[in-house]
Coordinates of C-alpha atoms and ligand atoms in Angstrom, one line a residue:
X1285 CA -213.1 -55.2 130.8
X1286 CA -216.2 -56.4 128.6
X1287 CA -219.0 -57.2 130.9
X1288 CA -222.3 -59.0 129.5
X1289 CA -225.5 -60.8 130.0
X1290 CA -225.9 -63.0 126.8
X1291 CA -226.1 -60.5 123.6
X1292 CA -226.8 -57.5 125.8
X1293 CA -223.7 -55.3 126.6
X1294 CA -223.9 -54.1 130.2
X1295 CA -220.2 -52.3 130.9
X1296 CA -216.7 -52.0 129.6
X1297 CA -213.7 -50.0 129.9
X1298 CA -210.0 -49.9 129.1
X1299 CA -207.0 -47.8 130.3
X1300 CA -203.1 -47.8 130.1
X1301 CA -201.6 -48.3 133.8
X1302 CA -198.5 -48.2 135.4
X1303 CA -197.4 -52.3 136.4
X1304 CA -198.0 -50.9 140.6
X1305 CA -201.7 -49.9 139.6
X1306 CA -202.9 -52.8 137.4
X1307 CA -204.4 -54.5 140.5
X1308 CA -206.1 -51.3 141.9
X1309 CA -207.9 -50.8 138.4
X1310 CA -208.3 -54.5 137.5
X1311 CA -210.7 -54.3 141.1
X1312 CA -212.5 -51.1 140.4
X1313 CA -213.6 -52.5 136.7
X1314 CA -214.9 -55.6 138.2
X1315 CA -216.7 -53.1 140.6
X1316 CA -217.8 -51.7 137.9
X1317 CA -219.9 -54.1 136.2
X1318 CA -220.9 -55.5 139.3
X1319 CA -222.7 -52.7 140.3
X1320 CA -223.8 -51.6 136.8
X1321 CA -227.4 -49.7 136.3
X1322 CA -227.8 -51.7 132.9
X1323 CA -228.0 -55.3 135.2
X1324 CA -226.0 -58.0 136.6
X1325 CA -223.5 -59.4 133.8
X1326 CA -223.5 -63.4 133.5
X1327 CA -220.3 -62.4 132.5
X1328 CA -217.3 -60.6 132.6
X1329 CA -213.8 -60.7 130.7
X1330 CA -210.9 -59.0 132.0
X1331 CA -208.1 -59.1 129.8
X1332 CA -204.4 -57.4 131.0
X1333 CA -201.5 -57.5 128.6
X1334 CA -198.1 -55.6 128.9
X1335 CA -197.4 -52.7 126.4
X1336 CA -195.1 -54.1 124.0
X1337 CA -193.6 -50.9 121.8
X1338 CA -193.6 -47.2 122.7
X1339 CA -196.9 -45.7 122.6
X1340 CA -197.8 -42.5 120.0
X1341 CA -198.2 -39.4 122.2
X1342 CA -201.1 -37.1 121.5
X1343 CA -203.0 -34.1 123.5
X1344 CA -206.5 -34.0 124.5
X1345 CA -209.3 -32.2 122.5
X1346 CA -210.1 -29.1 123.7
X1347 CA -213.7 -29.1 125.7
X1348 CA -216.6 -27.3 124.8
X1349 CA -220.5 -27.8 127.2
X1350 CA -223.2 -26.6 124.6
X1351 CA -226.1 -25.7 126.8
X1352 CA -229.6 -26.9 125.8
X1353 CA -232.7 -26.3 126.9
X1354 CA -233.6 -30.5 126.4
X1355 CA -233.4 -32.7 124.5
X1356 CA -235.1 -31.9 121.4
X1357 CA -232.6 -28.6 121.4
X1358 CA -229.7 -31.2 121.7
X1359 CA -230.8 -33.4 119.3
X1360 CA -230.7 -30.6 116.7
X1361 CA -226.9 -29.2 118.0
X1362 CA -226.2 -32.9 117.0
X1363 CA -227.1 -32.3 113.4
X1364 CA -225.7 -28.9 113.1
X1365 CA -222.6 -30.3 115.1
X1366 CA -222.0 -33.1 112.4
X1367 CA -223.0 -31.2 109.5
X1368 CA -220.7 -28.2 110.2
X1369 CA -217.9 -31.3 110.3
X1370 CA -219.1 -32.2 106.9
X1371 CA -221.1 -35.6 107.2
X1372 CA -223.8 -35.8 104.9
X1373 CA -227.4 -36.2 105.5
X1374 CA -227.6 -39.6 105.0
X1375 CA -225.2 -40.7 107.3
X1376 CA -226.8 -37.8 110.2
X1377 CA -229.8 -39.9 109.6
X1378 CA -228.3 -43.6 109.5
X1379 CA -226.8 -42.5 113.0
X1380 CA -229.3 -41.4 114.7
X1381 CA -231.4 -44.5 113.8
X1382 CA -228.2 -46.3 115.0
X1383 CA -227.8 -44.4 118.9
X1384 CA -231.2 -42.9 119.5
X1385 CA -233.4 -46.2 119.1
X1386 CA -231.4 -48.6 120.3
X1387 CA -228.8 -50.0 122.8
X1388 CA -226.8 -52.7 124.0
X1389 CA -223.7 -52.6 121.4
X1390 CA -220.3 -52.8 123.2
X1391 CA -218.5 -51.1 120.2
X1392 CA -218.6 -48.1 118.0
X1393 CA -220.6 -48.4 114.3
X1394 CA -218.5 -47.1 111.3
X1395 CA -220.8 -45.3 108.8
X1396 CA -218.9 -44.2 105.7
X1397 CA -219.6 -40.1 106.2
X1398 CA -221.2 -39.6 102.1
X1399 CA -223.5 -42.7 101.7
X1400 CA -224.5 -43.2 105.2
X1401 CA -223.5 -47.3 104.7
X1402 CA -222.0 -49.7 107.8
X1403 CA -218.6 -50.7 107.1
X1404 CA -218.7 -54.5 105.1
X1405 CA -216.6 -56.4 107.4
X1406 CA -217.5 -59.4 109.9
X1407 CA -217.7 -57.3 113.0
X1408 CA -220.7 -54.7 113.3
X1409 CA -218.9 -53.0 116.2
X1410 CA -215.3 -52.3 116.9
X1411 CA -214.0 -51.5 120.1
X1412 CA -211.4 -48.8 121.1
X1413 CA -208.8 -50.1 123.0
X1414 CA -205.1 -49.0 124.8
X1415 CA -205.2 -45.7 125.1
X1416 CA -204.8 -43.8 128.7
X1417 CA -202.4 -41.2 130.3
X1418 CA -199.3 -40.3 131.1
X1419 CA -199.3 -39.6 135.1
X1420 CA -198.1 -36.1 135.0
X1421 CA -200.9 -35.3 132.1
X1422 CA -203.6 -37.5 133.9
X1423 CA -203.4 -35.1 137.3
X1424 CA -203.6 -32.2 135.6
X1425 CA -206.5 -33.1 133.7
X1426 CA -208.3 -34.4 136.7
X1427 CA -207.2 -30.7 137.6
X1428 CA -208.8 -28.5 135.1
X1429 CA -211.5 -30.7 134.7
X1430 CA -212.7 -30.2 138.8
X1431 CA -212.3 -26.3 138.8
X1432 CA -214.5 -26.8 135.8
X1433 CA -217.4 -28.8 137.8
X1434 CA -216.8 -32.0 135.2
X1435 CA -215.0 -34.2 137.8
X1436 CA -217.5 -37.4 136.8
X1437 CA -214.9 -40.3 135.5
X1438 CA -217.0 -40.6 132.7
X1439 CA -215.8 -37.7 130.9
X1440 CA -212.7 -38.1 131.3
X1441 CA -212.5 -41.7 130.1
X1442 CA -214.4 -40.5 127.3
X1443 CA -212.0 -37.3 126.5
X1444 CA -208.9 -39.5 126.2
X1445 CA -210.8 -42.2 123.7
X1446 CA -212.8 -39.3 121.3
X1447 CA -208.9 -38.2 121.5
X1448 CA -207.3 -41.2 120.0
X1449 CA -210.0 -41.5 117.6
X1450 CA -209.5 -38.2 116.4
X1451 CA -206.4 -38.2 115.9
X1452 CA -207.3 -41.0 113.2
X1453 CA -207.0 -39.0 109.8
X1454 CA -209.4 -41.7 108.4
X1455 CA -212.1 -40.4 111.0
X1456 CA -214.2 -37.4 110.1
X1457 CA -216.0 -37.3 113.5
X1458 CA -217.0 -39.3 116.3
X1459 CA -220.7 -39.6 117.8
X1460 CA -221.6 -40.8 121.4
X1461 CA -224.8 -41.4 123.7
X1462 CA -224.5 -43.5 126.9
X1463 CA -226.4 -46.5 126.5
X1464 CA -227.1 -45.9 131.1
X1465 CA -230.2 -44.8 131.7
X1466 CA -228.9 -42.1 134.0
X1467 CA -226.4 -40.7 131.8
X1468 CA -227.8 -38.2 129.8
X1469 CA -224.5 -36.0 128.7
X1470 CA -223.6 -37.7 125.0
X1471 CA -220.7 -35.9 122.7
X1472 CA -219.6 -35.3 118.8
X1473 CA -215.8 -35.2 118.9
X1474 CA -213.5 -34.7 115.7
X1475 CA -210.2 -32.9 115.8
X1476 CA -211.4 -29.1 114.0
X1477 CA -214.4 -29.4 116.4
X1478 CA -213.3 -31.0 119.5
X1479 CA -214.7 -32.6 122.2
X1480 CA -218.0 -31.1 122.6
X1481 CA -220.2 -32.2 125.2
X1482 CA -224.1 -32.4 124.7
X1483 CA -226.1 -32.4 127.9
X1484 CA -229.8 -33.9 127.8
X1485 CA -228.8 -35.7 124.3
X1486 CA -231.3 -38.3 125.3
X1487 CA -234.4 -38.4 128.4
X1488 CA -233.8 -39.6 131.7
X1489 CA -234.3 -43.6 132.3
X1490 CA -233.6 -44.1 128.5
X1491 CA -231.3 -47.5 127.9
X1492 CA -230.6 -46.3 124.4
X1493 CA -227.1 -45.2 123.2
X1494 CA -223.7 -45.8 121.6
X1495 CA -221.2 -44.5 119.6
X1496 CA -220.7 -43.9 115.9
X1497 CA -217.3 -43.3 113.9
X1498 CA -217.9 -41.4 110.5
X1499 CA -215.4 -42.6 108.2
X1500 CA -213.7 -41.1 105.2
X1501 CA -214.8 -42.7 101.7
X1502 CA -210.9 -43.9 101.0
X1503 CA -210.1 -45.4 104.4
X1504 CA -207.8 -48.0 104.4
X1505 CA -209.9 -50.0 106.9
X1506 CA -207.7 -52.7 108.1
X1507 CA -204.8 -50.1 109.2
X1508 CA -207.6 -48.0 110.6
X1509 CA -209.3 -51.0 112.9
X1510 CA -205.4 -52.1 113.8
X1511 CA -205.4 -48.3 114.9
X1512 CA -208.4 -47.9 117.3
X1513 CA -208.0 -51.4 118.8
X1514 CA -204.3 -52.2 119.0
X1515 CA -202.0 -49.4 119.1
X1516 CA -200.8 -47.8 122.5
X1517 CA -201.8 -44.2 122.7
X1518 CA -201.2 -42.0 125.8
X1519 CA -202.0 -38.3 126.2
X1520 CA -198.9 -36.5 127.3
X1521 CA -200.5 -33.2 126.8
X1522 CA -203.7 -31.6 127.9
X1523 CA -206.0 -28.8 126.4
X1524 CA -206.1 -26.2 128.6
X1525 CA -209.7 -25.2 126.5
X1526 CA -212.6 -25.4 128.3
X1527 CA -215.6 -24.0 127.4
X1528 CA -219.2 -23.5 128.1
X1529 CA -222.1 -21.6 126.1
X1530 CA -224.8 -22.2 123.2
X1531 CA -224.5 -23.8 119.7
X1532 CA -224.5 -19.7 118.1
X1533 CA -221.5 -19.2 120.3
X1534 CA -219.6 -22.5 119.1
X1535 CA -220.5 -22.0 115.5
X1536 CA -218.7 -18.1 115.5
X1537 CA -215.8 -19.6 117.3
X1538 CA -215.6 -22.3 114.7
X1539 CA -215.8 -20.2 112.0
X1540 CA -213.1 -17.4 113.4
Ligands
WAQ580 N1 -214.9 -48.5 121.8 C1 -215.9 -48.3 121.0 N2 -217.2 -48.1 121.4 C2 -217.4 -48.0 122.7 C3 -216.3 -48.1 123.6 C4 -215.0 -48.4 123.2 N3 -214.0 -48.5 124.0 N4 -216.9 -48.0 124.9 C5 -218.2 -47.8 124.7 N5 -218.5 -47.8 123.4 C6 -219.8 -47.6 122.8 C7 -220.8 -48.8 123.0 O1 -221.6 -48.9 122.0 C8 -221.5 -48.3 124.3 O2 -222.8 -48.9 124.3 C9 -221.6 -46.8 124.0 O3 -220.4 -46.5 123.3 C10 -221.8 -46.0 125.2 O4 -220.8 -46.3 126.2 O5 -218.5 -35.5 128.7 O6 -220.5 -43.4 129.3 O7 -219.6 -46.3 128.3 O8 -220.2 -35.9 130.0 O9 -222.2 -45.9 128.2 C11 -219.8 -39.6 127.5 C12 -219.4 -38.5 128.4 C13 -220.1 -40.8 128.3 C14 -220.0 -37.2 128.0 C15 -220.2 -41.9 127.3 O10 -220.6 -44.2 127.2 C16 -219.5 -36.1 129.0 C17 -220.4 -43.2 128.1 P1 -220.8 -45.8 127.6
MG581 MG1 -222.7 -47.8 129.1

């Protein structure tokens, strides 16, 4: 679902269903960007194809809560976060630019992780699409994630995408602020790091946001966009890691 008022992305989302729940989700999408805090779309796309093919089967980062006492404290775990994952300076900085000052993208920017450049291609943005769960693996993440306190849908719609894309070896790391005002929890995801979840990344009532993929300086781009946009990918197995504590805590962990 891709919902939008002229240039200005208000909502989207994607999943993998079972045929008997394709109506049940096609309804709570629409919901969705009906009743979205960025506005009232004039327009929304709903597009529902069958899964040709069988899927690639991956499991779900582990998750890790760095506490923060606001945002300027976040904002520097997000620079330690993505330079312990080896992105360089340039690109930290060509991000932030990118997520922290403005909004409104409905895809993900691809920054080469050395020089800090865009991708060249047509498209600024890219969109992750067809990935989701496999029933058994979806209730017991709902599971773990509840006796955790992180029940909200967002995170776990964001879990299984920073999944897929990290399972991409041409993606270093992955970085992600809501564009919603209310949502305030952003992310840096890679597969040695994980899924680790930033509260107060950006203030309250801030539209600004979005996502950025740091990409590896040989990248084979055109196998990597078929990647994130085409092919099926369903988590079959779950992390049972969850974690909470501070950025010192994270880094000894990483380095053990
Ligand atoms: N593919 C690529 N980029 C996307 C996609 C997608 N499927 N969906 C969203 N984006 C980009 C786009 O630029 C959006 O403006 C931006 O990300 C933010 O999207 O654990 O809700 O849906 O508590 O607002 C993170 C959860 C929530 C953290 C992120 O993002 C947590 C969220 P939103
Ligand atoms: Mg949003």
């Amino acid at each position: 679902m891709r919902a939008a008022d002229g240039q200005r992305h208000i909502s989207g989302a994607e999943g993998i269903y079972d045929d008997g729940q394709v109506y049940e989700h096609a309804i709570r999408f629409i919901q969705r960007a009906m009743g979205h805090e960025r506005g009232l779309p004039g327009e929304i796309h709903l597009s529902i194809e069958k899964i040709e093919g069988k899927p690639i089967f991956i499991k779900s980062l582990p998750v890790w809560t760095c506490s923060s006492e606001g945002v300027e404290c976040s904002r520097g775990n997000v620079r330690l976060l993505l330079d312990m994952a080896g992105v360089s300076h340039f690109a930290i900085e060509k991000a932030e630019a990118l997520v922290f000052t403005t909004g409104g993208k409905a895809g993900a920017f691809m920054l080469d992780i050395c020089s800090g450049q865009g991708l060249e291609t047509k498209k600024k943005t890219f969109r992750v699409s067809r990935m989701g769960f496999q029933a058994e693996a979806s209730l017991r993440l709902d599971k773990l994630l509840s006796s955790y306190g992180l029940s909200h849908y967002r995170i776990k719609e964001a879990l299984v995408l920073a999944s897929k894309v990290a399972f991409a070896d041409e993606v270093l790391c992955e970085l992600c602020v809501s564009d919603d005002p209310s949502y305030t929890t952003g992310y840096v995801a890679s597969r040695r790091l994980g899924y680790v979840r930033i509260p107060h990344i950006k203030a309250l009532g801030s539209a600004v946001g979005g996502r950025v993929f740091f990409i590896k300086p040989t990248v084979n781009l055109e196998r990597l966009v078929n990647y994130l946009e085409s092919v099926p990918v369903l988590i079959n197995e779950i992390s049972e890691n969850v974690y909470f504590g501070d950025i010192n805590e994270f880094a000894s962990a990483y380095n053990s």
